[in-house]
PDB file of C-alpha atoms in Angstrom:
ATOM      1  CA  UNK Z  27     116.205 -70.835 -39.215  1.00 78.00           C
ATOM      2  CA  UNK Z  28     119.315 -68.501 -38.746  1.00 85.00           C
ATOM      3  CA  UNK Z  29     121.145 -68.366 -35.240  1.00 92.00           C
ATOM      4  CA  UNK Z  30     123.182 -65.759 -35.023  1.00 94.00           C
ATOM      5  CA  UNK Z  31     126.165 -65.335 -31.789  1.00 95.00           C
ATOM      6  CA  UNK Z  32     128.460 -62.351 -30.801  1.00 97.00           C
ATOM      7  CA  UNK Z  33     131.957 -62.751 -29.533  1.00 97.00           C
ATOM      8  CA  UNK Z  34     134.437 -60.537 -28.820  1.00 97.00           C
ATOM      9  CA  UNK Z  35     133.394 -58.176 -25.789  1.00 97.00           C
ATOM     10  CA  UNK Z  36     134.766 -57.068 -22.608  1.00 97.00           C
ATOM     11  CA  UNK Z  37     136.085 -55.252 -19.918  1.00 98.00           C
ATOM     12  CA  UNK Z  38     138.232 -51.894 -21.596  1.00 98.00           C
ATOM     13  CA  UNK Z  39     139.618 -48.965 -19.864  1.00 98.00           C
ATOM     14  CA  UNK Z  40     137.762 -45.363 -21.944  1.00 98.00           C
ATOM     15  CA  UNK Z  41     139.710 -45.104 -24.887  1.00 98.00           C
ATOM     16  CA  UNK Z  42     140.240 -48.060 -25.663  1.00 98.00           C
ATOM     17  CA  UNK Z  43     139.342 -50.669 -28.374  1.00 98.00           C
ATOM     18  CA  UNK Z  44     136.988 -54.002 -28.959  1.00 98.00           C
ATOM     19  CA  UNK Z  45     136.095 -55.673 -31.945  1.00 98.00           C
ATOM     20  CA  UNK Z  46     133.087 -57.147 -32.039  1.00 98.00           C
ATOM     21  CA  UNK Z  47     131.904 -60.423 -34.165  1.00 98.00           C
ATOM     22  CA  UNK Z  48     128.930 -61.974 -35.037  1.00 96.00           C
ATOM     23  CA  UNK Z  49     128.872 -65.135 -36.704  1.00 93.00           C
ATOM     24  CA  UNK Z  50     125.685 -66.964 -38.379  1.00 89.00           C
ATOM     25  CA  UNK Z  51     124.849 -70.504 -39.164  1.00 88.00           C
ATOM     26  CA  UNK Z  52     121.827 -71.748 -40.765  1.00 77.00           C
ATOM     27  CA  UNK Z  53     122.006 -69.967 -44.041  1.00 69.00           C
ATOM     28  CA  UNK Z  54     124.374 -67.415 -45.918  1.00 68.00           C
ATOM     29  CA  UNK Z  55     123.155 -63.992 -45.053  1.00 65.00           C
ATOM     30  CA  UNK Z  56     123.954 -62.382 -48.170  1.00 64.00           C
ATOM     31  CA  UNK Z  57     121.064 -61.297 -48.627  1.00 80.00           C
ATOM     32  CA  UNK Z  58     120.687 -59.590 -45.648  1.00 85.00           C
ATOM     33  CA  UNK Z  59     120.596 -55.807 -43.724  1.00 92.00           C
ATOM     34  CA  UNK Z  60     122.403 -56.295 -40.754  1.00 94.00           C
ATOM     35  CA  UNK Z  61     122.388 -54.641 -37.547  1.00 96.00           C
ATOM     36  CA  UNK Z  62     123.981 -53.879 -34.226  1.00 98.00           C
ATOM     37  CA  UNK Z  63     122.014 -52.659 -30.964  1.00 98.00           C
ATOM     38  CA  UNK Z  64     123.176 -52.219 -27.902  1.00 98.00           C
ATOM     39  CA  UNK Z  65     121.277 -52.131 -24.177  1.00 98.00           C
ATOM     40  CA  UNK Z  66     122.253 -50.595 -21.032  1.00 97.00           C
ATOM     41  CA  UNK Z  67     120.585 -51.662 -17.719  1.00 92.00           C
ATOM     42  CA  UNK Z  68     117.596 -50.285 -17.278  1.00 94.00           C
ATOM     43  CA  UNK Z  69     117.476 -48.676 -20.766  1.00 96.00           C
ATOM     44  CA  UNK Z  70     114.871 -49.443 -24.067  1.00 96.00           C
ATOM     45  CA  UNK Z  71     117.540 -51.632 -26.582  1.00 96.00           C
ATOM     46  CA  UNK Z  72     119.010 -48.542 -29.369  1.00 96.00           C
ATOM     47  CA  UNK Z  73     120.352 -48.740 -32.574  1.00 97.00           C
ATOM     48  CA  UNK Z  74     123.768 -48.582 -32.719  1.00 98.00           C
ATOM     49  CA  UNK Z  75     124.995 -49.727 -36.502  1.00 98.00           C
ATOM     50  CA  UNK Z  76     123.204 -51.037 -40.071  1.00 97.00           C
ATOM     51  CA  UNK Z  77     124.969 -52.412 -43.126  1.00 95.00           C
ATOM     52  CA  UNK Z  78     123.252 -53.280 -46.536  1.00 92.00           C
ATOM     53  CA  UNK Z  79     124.101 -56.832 -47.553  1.00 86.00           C
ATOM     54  CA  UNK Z  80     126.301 -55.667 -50.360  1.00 85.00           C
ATOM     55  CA  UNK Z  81     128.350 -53.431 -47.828  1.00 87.00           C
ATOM     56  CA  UNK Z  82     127.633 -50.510 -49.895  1.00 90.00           C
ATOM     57  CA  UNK Z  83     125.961 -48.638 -47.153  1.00 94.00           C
ATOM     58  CA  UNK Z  84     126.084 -48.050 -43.741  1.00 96.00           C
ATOM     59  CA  UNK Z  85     124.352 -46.086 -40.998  1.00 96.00           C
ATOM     60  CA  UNK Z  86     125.306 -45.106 -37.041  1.00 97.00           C
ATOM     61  CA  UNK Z  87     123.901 -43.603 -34.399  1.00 97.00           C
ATOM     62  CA  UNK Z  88     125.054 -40.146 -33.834  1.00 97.00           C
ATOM     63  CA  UNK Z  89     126.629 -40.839 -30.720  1.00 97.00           C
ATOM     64  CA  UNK Z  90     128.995 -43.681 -32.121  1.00 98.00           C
ATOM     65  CA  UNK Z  91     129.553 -41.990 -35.228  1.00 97.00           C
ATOM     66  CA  UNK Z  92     133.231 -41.675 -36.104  1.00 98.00           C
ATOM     67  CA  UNK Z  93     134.260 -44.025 -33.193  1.00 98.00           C
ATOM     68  CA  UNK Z  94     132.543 -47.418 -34.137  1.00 98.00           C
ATOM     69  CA  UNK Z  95     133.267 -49.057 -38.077  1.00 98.00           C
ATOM     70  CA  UNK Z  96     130.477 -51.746 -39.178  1.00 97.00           C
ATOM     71  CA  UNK Z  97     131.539 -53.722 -41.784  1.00 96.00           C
ATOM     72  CA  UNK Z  98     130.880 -57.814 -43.203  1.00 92.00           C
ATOM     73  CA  UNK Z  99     132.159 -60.543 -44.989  1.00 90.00           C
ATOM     74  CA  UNK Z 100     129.265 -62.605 -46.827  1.00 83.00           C
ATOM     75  CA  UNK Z 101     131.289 -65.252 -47.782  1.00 85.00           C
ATOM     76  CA  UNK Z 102     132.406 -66.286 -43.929  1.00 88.00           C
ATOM     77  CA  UNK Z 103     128.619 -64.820 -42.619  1.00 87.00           C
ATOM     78  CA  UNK Z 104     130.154 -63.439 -40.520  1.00 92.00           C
ATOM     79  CA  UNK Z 105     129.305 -59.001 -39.428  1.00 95.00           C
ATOM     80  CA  UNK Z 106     132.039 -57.003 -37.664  1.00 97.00           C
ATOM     81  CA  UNK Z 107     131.591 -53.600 -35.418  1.00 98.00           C
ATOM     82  CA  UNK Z 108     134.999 -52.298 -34.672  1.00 98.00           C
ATOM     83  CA  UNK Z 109     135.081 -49.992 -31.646  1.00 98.00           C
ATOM     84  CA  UNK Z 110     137.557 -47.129 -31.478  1.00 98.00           C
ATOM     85  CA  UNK Z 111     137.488 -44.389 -28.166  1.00 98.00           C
ATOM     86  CA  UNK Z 112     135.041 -46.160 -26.142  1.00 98.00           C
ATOM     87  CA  UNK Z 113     133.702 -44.710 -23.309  1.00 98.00           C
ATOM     88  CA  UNK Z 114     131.952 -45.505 -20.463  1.00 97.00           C
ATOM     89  CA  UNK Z 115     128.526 -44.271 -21.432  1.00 97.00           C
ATOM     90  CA  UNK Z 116     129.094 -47.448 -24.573  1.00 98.00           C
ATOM     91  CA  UNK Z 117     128.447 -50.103 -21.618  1.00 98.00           C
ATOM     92  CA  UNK Z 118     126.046 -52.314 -22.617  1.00 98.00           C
ATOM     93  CA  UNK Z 119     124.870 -55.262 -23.721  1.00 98.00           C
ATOM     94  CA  UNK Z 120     125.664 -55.670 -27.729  1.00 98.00           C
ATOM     95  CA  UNK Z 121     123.258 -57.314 -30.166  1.00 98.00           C
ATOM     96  CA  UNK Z 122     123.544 -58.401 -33.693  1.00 97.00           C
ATOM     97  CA  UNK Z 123     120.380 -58.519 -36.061  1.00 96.00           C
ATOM     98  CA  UNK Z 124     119.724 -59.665 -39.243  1.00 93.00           C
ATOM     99  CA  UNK Z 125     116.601 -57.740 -41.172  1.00 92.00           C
ATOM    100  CA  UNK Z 126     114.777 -59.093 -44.694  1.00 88.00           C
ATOM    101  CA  UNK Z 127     115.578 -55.745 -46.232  1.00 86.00           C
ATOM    102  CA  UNK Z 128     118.694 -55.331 -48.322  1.00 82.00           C
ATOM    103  CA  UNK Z 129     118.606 -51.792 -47.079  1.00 84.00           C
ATOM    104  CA  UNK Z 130     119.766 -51.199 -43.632  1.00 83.00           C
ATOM    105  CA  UNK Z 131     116.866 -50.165 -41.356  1.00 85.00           C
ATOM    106  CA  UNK Z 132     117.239 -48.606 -37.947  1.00 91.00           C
ATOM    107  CA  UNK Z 133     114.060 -49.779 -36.161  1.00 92.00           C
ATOM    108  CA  UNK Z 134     113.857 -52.953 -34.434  1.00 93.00           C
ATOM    109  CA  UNK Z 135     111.141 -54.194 -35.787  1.00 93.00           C
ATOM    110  CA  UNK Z 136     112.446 -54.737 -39.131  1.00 92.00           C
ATOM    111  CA  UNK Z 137     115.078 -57.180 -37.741  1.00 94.00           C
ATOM    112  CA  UNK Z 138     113.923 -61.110 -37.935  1.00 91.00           C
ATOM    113  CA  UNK Z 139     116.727 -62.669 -36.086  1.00 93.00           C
ATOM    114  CA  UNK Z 140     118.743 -61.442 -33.211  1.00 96.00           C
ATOM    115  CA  UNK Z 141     121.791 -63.439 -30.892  1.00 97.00           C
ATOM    116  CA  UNK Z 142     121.819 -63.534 -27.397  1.00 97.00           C
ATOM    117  CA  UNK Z 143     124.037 -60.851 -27.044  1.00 97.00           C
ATOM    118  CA  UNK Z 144     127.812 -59.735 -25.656  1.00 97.00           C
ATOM    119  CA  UNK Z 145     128.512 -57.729 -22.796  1.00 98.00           C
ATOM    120  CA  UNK Z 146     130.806 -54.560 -23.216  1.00 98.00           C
ATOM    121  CA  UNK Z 147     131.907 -52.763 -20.278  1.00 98.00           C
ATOM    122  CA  UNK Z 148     133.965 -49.695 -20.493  1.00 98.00           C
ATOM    123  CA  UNK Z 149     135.600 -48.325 -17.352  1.00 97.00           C
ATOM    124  CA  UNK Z 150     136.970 -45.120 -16.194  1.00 93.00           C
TER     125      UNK Z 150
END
């Protein structure tokens, strides 16, 4: 129903930058919480970022929090996650989500559709 793919990751040296993209075809997700989680080898998929569809309201993990921006344009469908100070510990595999609620949930449940992911790789 909605397919949703990343672009935009990477190899960076710590400290530096990546935007990330996540572009969705199959309907306008205006209506839509969206997500970002990320997964390290070997590691359960965390939460990383949530945005209400309106863009109102936003939530971060505590270990991203001040470094990474989540932000989205409905009218392109289209959800951003700007990455400032990365470090190596933010190597993973990046997801975006899209959730039903309007309100932007943190478990991964309450996400319906998910893209196959982007690799970020920070180094030292």
């Amino acid at each position: 129903q909605v397919q949703l793919e990343e672009s935009g990751g990477g190899l960076v040296q710590a400290g530096g930058s990546l935007r990330l993209s996540c572009a969705a075809s199959g309907r306008t997700l205006s209506n839509y919480g969206m997500g970002w989680f990320r997964q390290a080898p070997g590691k359960e998929r965390e939460f990383v970022a949530a945005i209400s569809w309106s863009g109102g309201t936003t939530k971060y993990a505590d270990s991203v929090k001040g470094r990474f921006t989540i932000s989205r344009d409905n009218a392109k469908n289209t959800v951003y996650l700007e990455m400032n100070s990365l470090k190596p510990e933010d190597t993973a595999v990046y997801y975006c989500a899209a959730s039903p609620n309007t309100l932007p949930p943190v478990a991964r449940r309450s996400y319906r559709y998910w893209g196959q992911g982007t690799q970020v790789t920070v180094s030292s």
